[in-house]
Coordinates of C-alpha atoms in Angstrom, one line a residue:
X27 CA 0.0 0.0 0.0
X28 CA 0.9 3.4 -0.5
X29 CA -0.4 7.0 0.5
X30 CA 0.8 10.0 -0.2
X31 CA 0.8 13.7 1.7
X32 CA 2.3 16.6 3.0
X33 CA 4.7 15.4 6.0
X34 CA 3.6 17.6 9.3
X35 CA 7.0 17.4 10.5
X36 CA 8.7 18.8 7.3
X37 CA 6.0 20.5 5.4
X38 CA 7.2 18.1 2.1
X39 CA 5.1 15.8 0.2
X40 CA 6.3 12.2 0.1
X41 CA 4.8 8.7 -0.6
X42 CA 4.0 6.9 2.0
X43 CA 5.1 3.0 1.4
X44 CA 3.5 0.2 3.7
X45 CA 3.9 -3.5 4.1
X46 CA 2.9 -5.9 6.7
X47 CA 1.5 -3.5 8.8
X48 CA 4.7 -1.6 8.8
X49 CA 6.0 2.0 7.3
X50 CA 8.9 0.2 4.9
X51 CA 9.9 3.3 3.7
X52 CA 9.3 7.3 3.5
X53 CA 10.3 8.9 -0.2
X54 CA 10.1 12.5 -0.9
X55 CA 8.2 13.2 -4.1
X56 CA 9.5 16.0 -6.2
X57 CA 8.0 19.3 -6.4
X58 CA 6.9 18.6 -9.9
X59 CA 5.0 15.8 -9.1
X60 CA 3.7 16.9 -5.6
X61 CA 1.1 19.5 -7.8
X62 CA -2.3 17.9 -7.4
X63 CA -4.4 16.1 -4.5
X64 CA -1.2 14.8 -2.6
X65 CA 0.0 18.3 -1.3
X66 CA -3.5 19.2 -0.2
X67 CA -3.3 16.6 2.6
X68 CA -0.8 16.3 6.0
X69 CA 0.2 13.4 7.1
X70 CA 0.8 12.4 10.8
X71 CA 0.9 9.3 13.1
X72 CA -2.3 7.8 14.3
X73 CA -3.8 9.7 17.6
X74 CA -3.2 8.0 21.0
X75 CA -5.9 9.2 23.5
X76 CA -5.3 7.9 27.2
X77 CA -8.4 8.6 28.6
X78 CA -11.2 7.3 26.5
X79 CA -14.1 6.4 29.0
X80 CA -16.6 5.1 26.2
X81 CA -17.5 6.0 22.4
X82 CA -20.3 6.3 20.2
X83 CA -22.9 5.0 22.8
X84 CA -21.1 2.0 24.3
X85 CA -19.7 2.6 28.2
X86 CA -16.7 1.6 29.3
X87 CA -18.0 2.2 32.9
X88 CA -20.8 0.0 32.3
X89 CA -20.2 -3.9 33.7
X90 CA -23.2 -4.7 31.1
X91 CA -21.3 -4.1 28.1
X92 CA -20.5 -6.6 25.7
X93 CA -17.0 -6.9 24.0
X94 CA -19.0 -7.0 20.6
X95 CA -19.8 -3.4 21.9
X96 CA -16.5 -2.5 23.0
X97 CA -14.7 -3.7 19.8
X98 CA -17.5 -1.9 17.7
X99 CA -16.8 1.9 19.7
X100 CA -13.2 0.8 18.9
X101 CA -13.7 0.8 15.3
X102 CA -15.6 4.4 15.6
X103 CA -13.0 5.5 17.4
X104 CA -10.5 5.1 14.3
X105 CA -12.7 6.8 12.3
X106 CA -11.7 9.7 14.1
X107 CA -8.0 9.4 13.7
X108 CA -7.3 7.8 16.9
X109 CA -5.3 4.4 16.3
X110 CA -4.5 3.8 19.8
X111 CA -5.8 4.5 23.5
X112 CA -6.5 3.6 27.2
X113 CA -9.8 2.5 27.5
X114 CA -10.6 4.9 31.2
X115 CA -12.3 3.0 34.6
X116 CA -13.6 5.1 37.1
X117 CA -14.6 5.1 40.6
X118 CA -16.3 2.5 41.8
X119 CA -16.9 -0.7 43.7
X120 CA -14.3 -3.7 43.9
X121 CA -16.6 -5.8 42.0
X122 CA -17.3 -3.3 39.5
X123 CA -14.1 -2.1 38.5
X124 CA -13.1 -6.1 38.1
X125 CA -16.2 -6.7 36.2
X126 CA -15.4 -3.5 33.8
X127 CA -11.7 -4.3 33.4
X128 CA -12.5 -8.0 32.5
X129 CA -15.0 -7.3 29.7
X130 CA -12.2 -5.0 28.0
X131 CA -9.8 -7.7 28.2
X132 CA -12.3 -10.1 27.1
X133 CA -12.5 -7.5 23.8
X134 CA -8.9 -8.0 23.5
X135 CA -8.9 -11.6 23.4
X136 CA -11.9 -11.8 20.9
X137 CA -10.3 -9.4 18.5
X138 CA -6.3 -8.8 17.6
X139 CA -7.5 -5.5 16.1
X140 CA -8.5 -3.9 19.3
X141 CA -5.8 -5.7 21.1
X142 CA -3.5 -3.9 19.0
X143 CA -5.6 -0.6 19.6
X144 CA -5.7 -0.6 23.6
X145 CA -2.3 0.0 24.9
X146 CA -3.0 0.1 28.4
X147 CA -6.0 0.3 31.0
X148 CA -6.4 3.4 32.6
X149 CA -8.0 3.4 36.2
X150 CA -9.7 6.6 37.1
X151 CA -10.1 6.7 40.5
X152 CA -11.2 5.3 43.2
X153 CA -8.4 6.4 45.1
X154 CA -9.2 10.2 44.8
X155 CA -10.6 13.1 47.2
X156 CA -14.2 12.9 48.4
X157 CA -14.4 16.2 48.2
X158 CA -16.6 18.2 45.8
X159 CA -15.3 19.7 43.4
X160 CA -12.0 17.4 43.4
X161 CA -14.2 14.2 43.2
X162 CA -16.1 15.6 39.9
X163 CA -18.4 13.3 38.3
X164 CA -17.2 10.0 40.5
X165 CA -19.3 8.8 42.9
X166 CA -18.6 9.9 46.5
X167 CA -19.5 6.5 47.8
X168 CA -16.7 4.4 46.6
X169 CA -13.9 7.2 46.6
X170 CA -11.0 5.9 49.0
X171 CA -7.8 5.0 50.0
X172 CA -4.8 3.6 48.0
X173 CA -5.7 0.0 48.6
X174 CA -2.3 -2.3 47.0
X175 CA -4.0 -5.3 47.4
X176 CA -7.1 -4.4 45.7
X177 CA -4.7 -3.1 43.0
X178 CA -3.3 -6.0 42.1
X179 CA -6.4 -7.7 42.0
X180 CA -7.4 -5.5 39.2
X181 CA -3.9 -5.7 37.6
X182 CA -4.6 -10.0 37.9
X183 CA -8.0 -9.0 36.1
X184 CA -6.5 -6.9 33.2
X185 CA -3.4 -9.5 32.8
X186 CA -1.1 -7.2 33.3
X187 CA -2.4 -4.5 31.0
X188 CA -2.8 -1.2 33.5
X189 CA -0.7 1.1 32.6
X190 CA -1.8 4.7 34.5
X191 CA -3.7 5.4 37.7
X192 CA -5.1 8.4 39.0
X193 CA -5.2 9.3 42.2
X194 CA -5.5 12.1 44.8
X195 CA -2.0 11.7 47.0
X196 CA -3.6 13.1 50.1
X197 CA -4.7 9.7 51.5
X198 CA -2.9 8.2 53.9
X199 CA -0.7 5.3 52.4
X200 CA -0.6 7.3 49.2
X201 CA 3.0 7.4 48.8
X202 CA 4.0 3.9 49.7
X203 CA 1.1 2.7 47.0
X204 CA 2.9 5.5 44.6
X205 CA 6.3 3.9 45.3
X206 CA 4.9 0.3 44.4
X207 CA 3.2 1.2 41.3
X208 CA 5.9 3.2 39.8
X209 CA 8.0 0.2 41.0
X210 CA 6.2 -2.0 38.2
X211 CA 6.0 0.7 35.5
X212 CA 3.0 1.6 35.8
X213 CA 2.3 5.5 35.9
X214 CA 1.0 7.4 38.7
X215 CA -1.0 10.0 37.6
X216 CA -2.2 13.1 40.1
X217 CA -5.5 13.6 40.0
X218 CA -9.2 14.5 41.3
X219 CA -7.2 15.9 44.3
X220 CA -7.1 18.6 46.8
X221 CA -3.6 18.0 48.2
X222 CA -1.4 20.2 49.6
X223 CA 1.5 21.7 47.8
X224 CA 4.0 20.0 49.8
X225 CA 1.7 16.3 49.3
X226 CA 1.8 17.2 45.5
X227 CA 5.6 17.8 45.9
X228 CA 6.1 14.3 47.7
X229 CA 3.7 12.4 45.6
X230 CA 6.5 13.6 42.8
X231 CA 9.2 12.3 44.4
X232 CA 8.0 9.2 45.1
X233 CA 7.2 8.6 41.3
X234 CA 4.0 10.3 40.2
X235 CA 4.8 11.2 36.6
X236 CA 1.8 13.1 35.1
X237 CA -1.3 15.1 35.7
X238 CA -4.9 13.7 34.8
X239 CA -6.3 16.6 33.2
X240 CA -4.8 19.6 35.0
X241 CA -7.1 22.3 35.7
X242 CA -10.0 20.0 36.3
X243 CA -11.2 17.9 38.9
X244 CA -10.9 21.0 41.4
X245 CA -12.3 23.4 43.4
X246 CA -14.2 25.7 42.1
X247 CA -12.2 28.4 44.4
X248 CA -8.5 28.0 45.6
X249 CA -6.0 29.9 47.2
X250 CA -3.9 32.1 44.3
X251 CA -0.3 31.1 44.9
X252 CA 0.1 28.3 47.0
X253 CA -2.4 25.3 45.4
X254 CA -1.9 22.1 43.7
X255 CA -2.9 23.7 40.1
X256 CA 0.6 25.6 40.5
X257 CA 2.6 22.8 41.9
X258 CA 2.2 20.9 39.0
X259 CA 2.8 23.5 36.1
X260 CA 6.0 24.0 38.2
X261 CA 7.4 20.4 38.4
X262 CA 9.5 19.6 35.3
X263 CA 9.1 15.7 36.3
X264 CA 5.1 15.9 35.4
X265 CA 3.8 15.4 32.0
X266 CA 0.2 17.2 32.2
X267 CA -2.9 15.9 30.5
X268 CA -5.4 18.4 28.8
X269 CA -9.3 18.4 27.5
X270 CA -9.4 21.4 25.5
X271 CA -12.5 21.1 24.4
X272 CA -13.2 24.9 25.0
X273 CA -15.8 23.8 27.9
X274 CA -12.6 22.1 30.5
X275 CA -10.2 25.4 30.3
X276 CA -10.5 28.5 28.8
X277 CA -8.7 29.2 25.8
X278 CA -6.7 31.9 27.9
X279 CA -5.9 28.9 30.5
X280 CA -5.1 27.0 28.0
X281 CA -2.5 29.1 26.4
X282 CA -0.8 29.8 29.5
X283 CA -0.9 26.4 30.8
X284 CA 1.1 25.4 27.4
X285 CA 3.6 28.2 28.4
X286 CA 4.6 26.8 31.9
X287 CA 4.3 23.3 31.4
X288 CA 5.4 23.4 27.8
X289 CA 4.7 21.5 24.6
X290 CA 7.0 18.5 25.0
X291 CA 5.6 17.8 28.2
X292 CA 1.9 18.3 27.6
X293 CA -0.5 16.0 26.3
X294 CA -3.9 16.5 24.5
X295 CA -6.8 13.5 25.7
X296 CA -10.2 13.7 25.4
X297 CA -11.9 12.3 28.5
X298 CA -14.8 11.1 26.0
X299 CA -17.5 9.4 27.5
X300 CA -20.2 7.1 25.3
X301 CA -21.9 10.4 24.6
X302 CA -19.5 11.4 22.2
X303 CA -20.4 11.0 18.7
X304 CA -24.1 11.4 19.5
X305 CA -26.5 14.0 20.0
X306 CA -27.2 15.9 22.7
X307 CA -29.5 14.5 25.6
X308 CA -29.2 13.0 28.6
X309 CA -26.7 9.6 28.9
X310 CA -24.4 7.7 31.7
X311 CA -21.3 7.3 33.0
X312 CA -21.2 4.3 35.0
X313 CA -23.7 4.7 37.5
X314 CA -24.0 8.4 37.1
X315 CA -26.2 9.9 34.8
X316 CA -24.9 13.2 32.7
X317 CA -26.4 15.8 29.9
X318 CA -25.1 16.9 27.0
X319 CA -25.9 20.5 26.2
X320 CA -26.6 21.7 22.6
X321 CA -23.3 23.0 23.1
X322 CA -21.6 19.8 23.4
X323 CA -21.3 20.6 27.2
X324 CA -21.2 17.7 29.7
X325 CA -22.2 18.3 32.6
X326 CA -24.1 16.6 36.0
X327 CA -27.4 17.6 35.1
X328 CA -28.8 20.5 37.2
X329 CA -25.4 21.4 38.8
X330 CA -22.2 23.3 37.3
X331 CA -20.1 20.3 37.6
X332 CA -18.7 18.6 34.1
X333 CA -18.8 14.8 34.0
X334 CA -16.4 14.2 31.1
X335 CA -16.7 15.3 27.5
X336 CA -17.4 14.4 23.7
X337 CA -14.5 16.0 22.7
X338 CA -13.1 13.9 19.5
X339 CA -9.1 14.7 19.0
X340 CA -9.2 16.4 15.6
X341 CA -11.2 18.9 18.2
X342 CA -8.5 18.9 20.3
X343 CA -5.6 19.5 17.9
X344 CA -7.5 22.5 16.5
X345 CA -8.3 23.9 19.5
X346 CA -5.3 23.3 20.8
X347 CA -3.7 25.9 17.8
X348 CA -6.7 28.0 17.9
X349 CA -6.4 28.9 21.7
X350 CA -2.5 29.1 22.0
X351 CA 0.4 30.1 20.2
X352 CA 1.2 26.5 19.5
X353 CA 1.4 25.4 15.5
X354 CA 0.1 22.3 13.9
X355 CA 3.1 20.5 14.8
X356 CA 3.1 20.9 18.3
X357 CA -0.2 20.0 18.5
X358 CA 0.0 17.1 16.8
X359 CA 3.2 15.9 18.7
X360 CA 0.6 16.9 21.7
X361 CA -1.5 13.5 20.3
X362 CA 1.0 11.5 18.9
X363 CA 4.7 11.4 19.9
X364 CA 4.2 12.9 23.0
X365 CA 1.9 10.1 24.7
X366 CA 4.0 7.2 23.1
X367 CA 7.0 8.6 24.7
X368 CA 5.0 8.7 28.5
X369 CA 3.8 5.1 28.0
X370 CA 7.5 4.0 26.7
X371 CA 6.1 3.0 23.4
X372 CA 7.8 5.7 21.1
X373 CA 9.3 2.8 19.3
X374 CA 6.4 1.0 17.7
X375 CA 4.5 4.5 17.7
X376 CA 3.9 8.2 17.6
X377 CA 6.4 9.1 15.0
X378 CA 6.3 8.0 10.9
X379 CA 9.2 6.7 10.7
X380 CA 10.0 3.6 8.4
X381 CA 10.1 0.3 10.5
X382 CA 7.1 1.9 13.1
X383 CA 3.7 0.2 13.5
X384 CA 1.3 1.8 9.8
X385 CA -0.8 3.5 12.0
X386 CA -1.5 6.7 9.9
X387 CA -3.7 9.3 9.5
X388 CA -4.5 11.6 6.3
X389 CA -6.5 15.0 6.9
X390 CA -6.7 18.2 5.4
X391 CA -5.4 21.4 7.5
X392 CA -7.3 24.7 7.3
X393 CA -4.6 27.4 8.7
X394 CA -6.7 30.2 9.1
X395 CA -9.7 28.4 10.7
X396 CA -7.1 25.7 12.8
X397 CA -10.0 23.1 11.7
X398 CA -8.7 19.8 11.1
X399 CA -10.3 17.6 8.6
X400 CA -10.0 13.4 8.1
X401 CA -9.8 12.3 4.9
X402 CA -8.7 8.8 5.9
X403 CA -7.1 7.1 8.9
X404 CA -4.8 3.9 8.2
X405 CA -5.1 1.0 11.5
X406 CA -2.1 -1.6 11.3
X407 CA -1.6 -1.2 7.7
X408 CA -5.1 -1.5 6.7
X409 CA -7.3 1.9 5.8
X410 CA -10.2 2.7 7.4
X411 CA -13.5 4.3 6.1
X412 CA -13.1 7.6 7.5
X413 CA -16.9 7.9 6.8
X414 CA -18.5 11.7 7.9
X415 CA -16.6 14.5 7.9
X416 CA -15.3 14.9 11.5
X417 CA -14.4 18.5 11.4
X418 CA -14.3 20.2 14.8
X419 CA -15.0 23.6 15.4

């Protein structure tokens, strides 16, 4: 197979060559030859999203959902340029997390396709502050401590397969369960927390390495100076996780938050619940009902309090240009090289580079808009129907 485009990296067409589900090889096309439909369209690396909750109706968070349902959200989920991502747990019971866990893995043993896709678990929660405003959207009921044991059951459940947590380092035990994870390589991520500077400091050294959506998941009103917002931005050992859906973070946040925590550290996700990709209305997370405004707001109905979004990345990566002064590259690296590096996977993905895993995307780029268009997305050396346009505004 073979596609050709305009490389994001190096703003030059080239042909695209791919074999056994491999990049074999990247050629430059001369100018001369570049003139028609192939220098219309970027190329870039599939997406990698790590917090995907649910997609195009089916729940994650559910324990009722089938892995027919799971590998079907999968295959909507490419459509939007996304190759690879962690399928997102939240809070909740023992019982339910297992049960939630073991019907992704079941997915992944059904189907090599979606094994390929998920790249890790992501657990949510439940370790996170019962406060509100920290807590969010999870259910106060089964927020609690860092429990090791429990852990590892889920880790026996997803056979090895989580790969982040999230969780509020105030509890006590916190940083002896931090210690442990990051022990195994799996990565601690701060979170749905209303620590203390100095706990977000220790939490740090004992191995937390990013920051589950920064900015949200917090109190509605802080101190100015000393808060866990600002501890973050200021630790060069965090990566930081964003939803910039324009509904998460202002564009003005957004922009400075890319200042201080800067673009090789920050990374775009889109918290997308089974919402996304449908209309607005009135759907679930879990066990927690949410509304989706004609806005494409998400939000615990009849409160202020968002519950996750329907965000889809081409969204992101225009926003992301549109409310900084980041360029297309940046962005992109924001959604592709940038999450394979934190999950230690930058050699099979995030980069086109000949020998990496054919996951590819093709779009069209509008500069003056920052609107990003799929024309079509290539999974594992095979192309997908990109099927309606998925241009977000």
């Amino acid at each position: 197979m073979r596609i050709s485009g305009r490389s994001y990296r190096h703003d030059a067409v080239c042909d695209l060559e791919i074999a056994d589900g491999r990049i074999a090889s990247i050629v430059p096309v001369q100018e001369q030859q570049a003139r028609g439909i192939a220098e219309d369209y970027f190329l870039a690396p599939g997406f990698i999203d790590l917090q995907l909750n649910g997609f195009n109706g089916v729940d994650y968070n559910d324990s009722r959902t089938t892995a027919e349902q799971i590998i079907e959200s999968a295959r909507a989920v490419h459509r939007t340029g996304v190759t690879a991502f962690c399928p997102t747990v939240i809070t909740g019971s023992r019982e339910h997390i297992t049960a939630c866990i073991r019907n992704l893995i079941q997915a992944s043993e059904q189907t090599p396709a979606f094994a390929r896709a998920m790249i890790g678990i992501h657990v949510e929660g439940p370790y996170i502050s019962m406060e509100d405003g920290p807590r969010g959207a999870h259910p106060r009921q089964h927020a609690r401590a860092p429990d090791w044991d429990e852990f590892q059951s889920w880790q026996d459940a997803a056979e090895g397969k989580l790969s982040i947590i999230t969780l509020a380092p105030e509890w006590p035990g916190s940083l002896t369960f931090i210690e442990r994870a990051a022990g195994q390589g799996i990565i601690v991520a701060i979170g749905h927390t209303a620590a203390t500077p100095g706990q977000i400091a220790d939490a740090v050294k004992a191995g937390a390495k990013m920051s589950t959506h920064l900015g949200n998941g917090s109190h509605a009103k802080i101190d100015r100076h000393p808060n866990y917002i600002w501890e973050q931005l200021a630790s060069d050992d965090l990566w930081a996780s964003f939803i910039v859906d324009g509904h998460h973070l202002p564009p003005s946040v957004v922009k400075c938050f890319f200042r201080s925590k800067g673009f090789d550290k920050s990374i775009l996700v889109t918290d997308a619940i089974a919402a996304a990709g449908q209309p607005p209305g009135r759907y679930r997370l879990g066990a927690v009902e949410v509304e989706v405004s004609p806005d494409r707001r998400v939000s615990l109905p009849g409160t202020p309090y968002l519950a996750g979004s329907v965000l889809e990345m081409p969204g992101a990566i225009g926003n992301a240009v549109r409310f900084s002064d980041g360029t297309l590259d940046q962005a992109l690296r924001m959604a592709t090289e940038n999450p394979a590096r934190l999950l230690g996977c930058l050699d099979e993905r995030g980069v086109l580079e000949p020998g990496r895993r054919a996951d590819v995307v093709r779009f069209q780029w509008n500069e003056q808009s920052a609107v990003l268009e799929i024309e079509s997305v290539i999974v594992n050396g095979e192309r997908m129907d990109a099927g309606e346009s998925n241009a977000q505004e």
